[in-house]
Amino acid sequence: MIDFEGGFFKLSPVDPSEVQGLVGPLLIEGEYIVAAFKDIRDSIVFTTKRIISVNVKGLTGKKVDFTSLPYNKIQMYSVETSGHFDRDCELDFVFSGLGTIRFELTRGCDVVQLNRIISQFIL
């Protein structure tokens, strides 16, 4: 499992088609990607059922860790928008049995839309 304490690089929004080949085989019937974020090698994918964290390991990138974080295990979350000096957006999730996980997104991410997506699947 991914060590969420170490953090990620800043994740930037990408077209879901960019990660479809990577996470597509993991999706169940009726599940589809609604939002995707990527840094140099790692990705966070929001589907209709869960958040999939993709951690590419090693120099060659052949070893990949997929962590599935189901929406029904989220106890609460917060979204922090970027400011004038703080250029990052932050998503904090509290998962039952796992604790708090933070994702840092680059400035310009539509956090209001992302908030709607997350709320649609956990409320």
PDB file of N, CA, C and O in Angstrom, residues 38-68:
ATOM      1  N   LYS A  38      -2.617  13.838 -12.133  1.00  0.00           N
ATOM      2  CA  LYS A  38      -1.357  13.139 -12.345  1.00  0.00           C
ATOM      3  C   LYS A  38      -0.192  14.058 -12.048  1.00  0.00           C
ATOM      4  O   LYS A  38      -0.260  15.264 -12.263  1.00  0.00           O
ATOM      5  N   ASP A  39       0.894  13.463 -11.513  1.00  0.00           N
ATOM      6  CA  ASP A  39       2.151  14.189 -11.419  1.00  0.00           C
ATOM      7  C   ASP A  39       3.085  13.554 -12.447  1.00  0.00           C
ATOM      8  O   ASP A  39       2.624  13.089 -13.480  1.00  0.00           O
ATOM      9  N   ILE A  40       4.358  13.508 -12.184  1.00  0.00           N
ATOM     10  CA  ILE A  40       5.301  12.968 -13.152  1.00  0.00           C
ATOM     11  C   ILE A  40       4.995  11.503 -13.460  1.00  0.00           C
ATOM     12  O   ILE A  40       4.928  11.108 -14.621  1.00  0.00           O
ATOM     13  N   ARG A  41       4.776  10.688 -12.413  1.00  0.00           N
ATOM     14  CA  ARG A  41       4.536   9.257 -12.616  1.00  0.00           C
ATOM     15  C   ARG A  41       3.284   8.743 -11.925  1.00  0.00           C
ATOM     16  O   ARG A  41       2.685   7.788 -12.370  1.00  0.00           O
ATOM     17  N   ASP A  42       2.909   9.332 -10.814  1.00  0.00           N
ATOM     18  CA  ASP A  42       1.785   8.838 -10.016  1.00  0.00           C
ATOM     19  C   ASP A  42       0.479   9.508 -10.432  1.00  0.00           C
ATOM     20  O   ASP A  42       0.481  10.579 -11.038  1.00  0.00           O
ATOM     21  N   SER A  43      -0.627   8.859 -10.071  1.00  0.00           N
ATOM     22  CA  SER A  43      -1.947   9.374 -10.442  1.00  0.00           C
ATOM     23  C   SER A  43      -2.945   9.148  -9.314  1.00  0.00           C
ATOM     24  O   SER A  43      -2.789   8.239  -8.507  1.00  0.00           O
ATOM     25  N   ILE A  44      -3.973   9.973  -9.317  1.00  0.00           N
ATOM     26  CA  ILE A  44      -5.141   9.792  -8.467  1.00  0.00           C
ATOM     27  C   ILE A  44      -6.330   9.817  -9.410  1.00  0.00           C
ATOM     28  O   ILE A  44      -6.490  10.743 -10.211  1.00  0.00           O
ATOM     29  N   VAL A  45      -7.162   8.794  -9.320  1.00  0.00           N
ATOM     30  CA  VAL A  45      -8.302   8.671 -10.222  1.00  0.00           C
ATOM     31  C   VAL A  45      -9.577   8.584  -9.383  1.00  0.00           C
ATOM     32  O   VAL A  45      -9.677   7.743  -8.484  1.00  0.00           O
ATOM     33  N   PHE A  46     -10.522   9.451  -9.661  1.00  0.00           N
ATOM     34  CA  PHE A  46     -11.824   9.428  -9.008  1.00  0.00           C
ATOM     35  C   PHE A  46     -12.785   8.719  -9.947  1.00  0.00           C
ATOM     36  O   PHE A  46     -12.953   9.136 -11.088  1.00  0.00           O
ATOM     37  N   THR A  47     -13.385   7.632  -9.469  1.00  0.00           N
ATOM     38  CA  THR A  47     -14.370   6.910 -10.273  1.00  0.00           C
ATOM     39  C   THR A  47     -15.732   7.104  -9.634  1.00  0.00           C
ATOM     40  O   THR A  47     -15.867   7.811  -8.636  1.00  0.00           O
ATOM     41  N   THR A  48     -16.712   6.429 -10.168  1.00  0.00           N
ATOM     42  CA  THR A  48     -18.053   6.495  -9.596  1.00  0.00           C
ATOM     43  C   THR A  48     -18.180   5.685  -8.314  1.00  0.00           C
ATOM     44  O   THR A  48     -19.175   5.809  -7.601  1.00  0.00           O
ATOM     45  N   LYS A  49     -17.162   4.870  -7.983  1.00  0.00           N
ATOM     46  CA  LYS A  49     -17.220   4.011  -6.802  1.00  0.00           C
ATOM     47  C   LYS A  49     -16.130   4.273  -5.771  1.00  0.00           C
ATOM     48  O   LYS A  49     -16.303   3.940  -4.599  1.00  0.00           O
ATOM     49  N   ARG A  50     -14.979   4.832  -6.204  1.00  0.00           N
ATOM     50  CA  ARG A  50     -13.825   4.919  -5.319  1.00  0.00           C
ATOM     51  C   ARG A  50     -12.782   5.885  -5.851  1.00  0.00           C
ATOM     52  O   ARG A  50     -12.892   6.401  -6.952  1.00  0.00           O
ATOM     53  N   ILE A  51     -11.768   6.074  -5.025  1.00  0.00           N
ATOM     54  CA  ILE A  51     -10.568   6.799  -5.441  1.00  0.00           C
ATOM     55  C   ILE A  51      -9.491   5.736  -5.617  1.00  0.00           C
ATOM     56  O   ILE A  51      -9.288   4.899  -4.736  1.00  0.00           O
ATOM     57  N   ILE A  52      -8.830   5.755  -6.757  1.00  0.00           N
ATOM     58  CA  ILE A  52      -7.733   4.824  -7.003  1.00  0.00           C
ATOM     59  C   ILE A  52      -6.445   5.627  -7.032  1.00  0.00           C
ATOM     60  O   ILE A  52      -6.296   6.550  -7.828  1.00  0.00           O
ATOM     61  N   SER A  53      -5.542   5.273  -6.140  1.00  0.00           N
ATOM     62  CA  SER A  53      -4.239   5.911  -6.081  1.00  0.00           C
ATOM     63  C   SER A  53      -3.250   4.997  -6.812  1.00  0.00           C
ATOM     64  O   SER A  53      -3.154   3.812  -6.506  1.00  0.00           O
ATOM     65  N   VAL A  54      -2.526   5.557  -7.767  1.00  0.00           N
ATOM     66  CA  VAL A  54      -1.587   4.785  -8.574  1.00  0.00           C
ATOM     67  C   VAL A  54      -0.184   5.287  -8.273  1.00  0.00           C
ATOM     68  O   VAL A  54       0.125   6.455  -8.504  1.00  0.00           O
ATOM     69  N   ASN A  55       0.653   4.393  -7.744  1.00  0.00           N
ATOM     70  CA  ASN A  55       2.015   4.741  -7.371  1.00  0.00           C
ATOM     71  C   ASN A  55       2.969   3.901  -8.220  1.00  0.00           C
ATOM     72  O   ASN A  55       3.063   2.692  -8.029  1.00  0.00           O
ATOM     73  N   VAL A  56       3.659   4.547  -9.163  1.00  0.00           N
ATOM     74  CA  VAL A  56       4.612   3.863 -10.023  1.00  0.00           C
ATOM     75  C   VAL A  56       5.929   3.766  -9.263  1.00  0.00           C
ATOM     76  O   VAL A  56       6.434   4.757  -8.751  1.00  0.00           O
ATOM     77  N   LYS A  57       6.477   2.544  -9.194  1.00  0.00           N
ATOM     78  CA  LYS A  57       7.672   2.299  -8.379  1.00  0.00           C
ATOM     79  C   LYS A  57       8.861   1.924  -9.247  1.00  0.00           C
ATOM     80  O   LYS A  57       8.711   1.447 -10.365  1.00  0.00           O
ATOM     81  N   GLY A  58      10.038   2.127  -8.687  1.00  0.00           N
ATOM     82  CA  GLY A  58      11.269   1.685  -9.331  1.00  0.00           C
ATOM     83  C   GLY A  58      11.705   2.586 -10.475  1.00  0.00           C
ATOM     84  O   GLY A  58      10.988   3.477 -10.914  1.00  0.00           O
ATOM     85  N   LEU A  59      12.900   2.317 -10.957  1.00  0.00           N
ATOM     86  CA  LEU A  59      13.456   3.116 -12.049  1.00  0.00           C
ATOM     87  C   LEU A  59      12.756   2.869 -13.376  1.00  0.00           C
ATOM     88  O   LEU A  59      12.583   3.777 -14.176  1.00  0.00           O
ATOM     89  N   THR A  60      12.357   1.625 -13.605  1.00  0.00           N
ATOM     90  CA  THR A  60      11.739   1.294 -14.888  1.00  0.00           C
ATOM     91  C   THR A  60      10.255   1.593 -14.911  1.00  0.00           C
ATOM     92  O   THR A  60       9.669   1.721 -15.980  1.00  0.00           O
ATOM     93  N   GLY A  61       9.625   1.674 -13.738  1.00  0.00           N
ATOM     94  CA  GLY A  61       8.195   1.940 -13.674  1.00  0.00           C
ATOM     95  C   GLY A  61       7.338   0.732 -13.981  1.00  0.00           C
ATOM     96  O   GLY A  61       6.137   0.849 -14.184  1.00  0.00           O
ATOM     97  N   LYS A  62       7.941  -0.448 -14.019  1.00  0.00           N
ATOM     98  CA  LYS A  62       7.170  -1.656 -14.313  1.00  0.00           C
ATOM     99  C   LYS A  62       6.349  -2.118 -13.116  1.00  0.00           C
ATOM    100  O   LYS A  62       5.342  -2.787 -13.278  1.00  0.00           O
ATOM    101  N   LYS A  63       6.805  -1.774 -11.914  1.00  0.00           N
ATOM    102  CA  LYS A  63       6.073  -2.148 -10.704  1.00  0.00           C
ATOM    103  C   LYS A  63       5.146  -0.993 -10.338  1.00  0.00           C
ATOM    104  O   LYS A  63       5.580   0.142 -10.184  1.00  0.00           O
ATOM    105  N   VAL A  64       3.864  -1.303 -10.214  1.00  0.00           N
ATOM    106  CA  VAL A  64       2.864  -0.280  -9.929  1.00  0.00           C
ATOM    107  C   VAL A  64       2.011  -0.733  -8.751  1.00  0.00           C
ATOM    108  O   VAL A  64       1.560  -1.878  -8.707  1.00  0.00           O
ATOM    109  N   ASP A  65       1.802   0.166  -7.788  1.00  0.00           N
ATOM    110  CA  ASP A  65       0.946  -0.092  -6.641  1.00  0.00           C
ATOM    111  C   ASP A  65      -0.379   0.628  -6.860  1.00  0.00           C
ATOM    112  O   ASP A  65      -0.398   1.838  -7.091  1.00  0.00           O
ATOM    113  N   PHE A  66      -1.478  -0.109  -6.801  1.00  0.00           N
ATOM    114  CA  PHE A  66      -2.814   0.460  -6.907  1.00  0.00           C
ATOM    115  C   PHE A  66      -3.466   0.358  -5.537  1.00  0.00           C
ATOM    116  O   PHE A  66      -3.546  -0.731  -4.969  1.00  0.00           O
ATOM    117  N   THR A  67      -3.922   1.477  -4.994  1.00  0.00           N
ATOM    118  CA  THR A  67      -4.639   1.472  -3.723  1.00  0.00           C
ATOM    119  C   THR A  67      -6.058   1.958  -3.984  1.00  0.00           C
ATOM    120  O   THR A  67      -6.260   3.047  -4.529  1.00  0.00           O
ATOM    121  N   SER A  68      -7.020   1.134  -3.620  1.00  0.00           N
ATOM    122  CA  SER A  68      -8.427   1.446  -3.818  1.00  0.00           C
ATOM    123  C   SER A  68      -8.996   1.995  -2.522  1.00  0.00           C
ATOM    124  O   SER A  68      -8.911   1.354  -1.473  1.00  0.00           O
TER     125      SER A  68
END
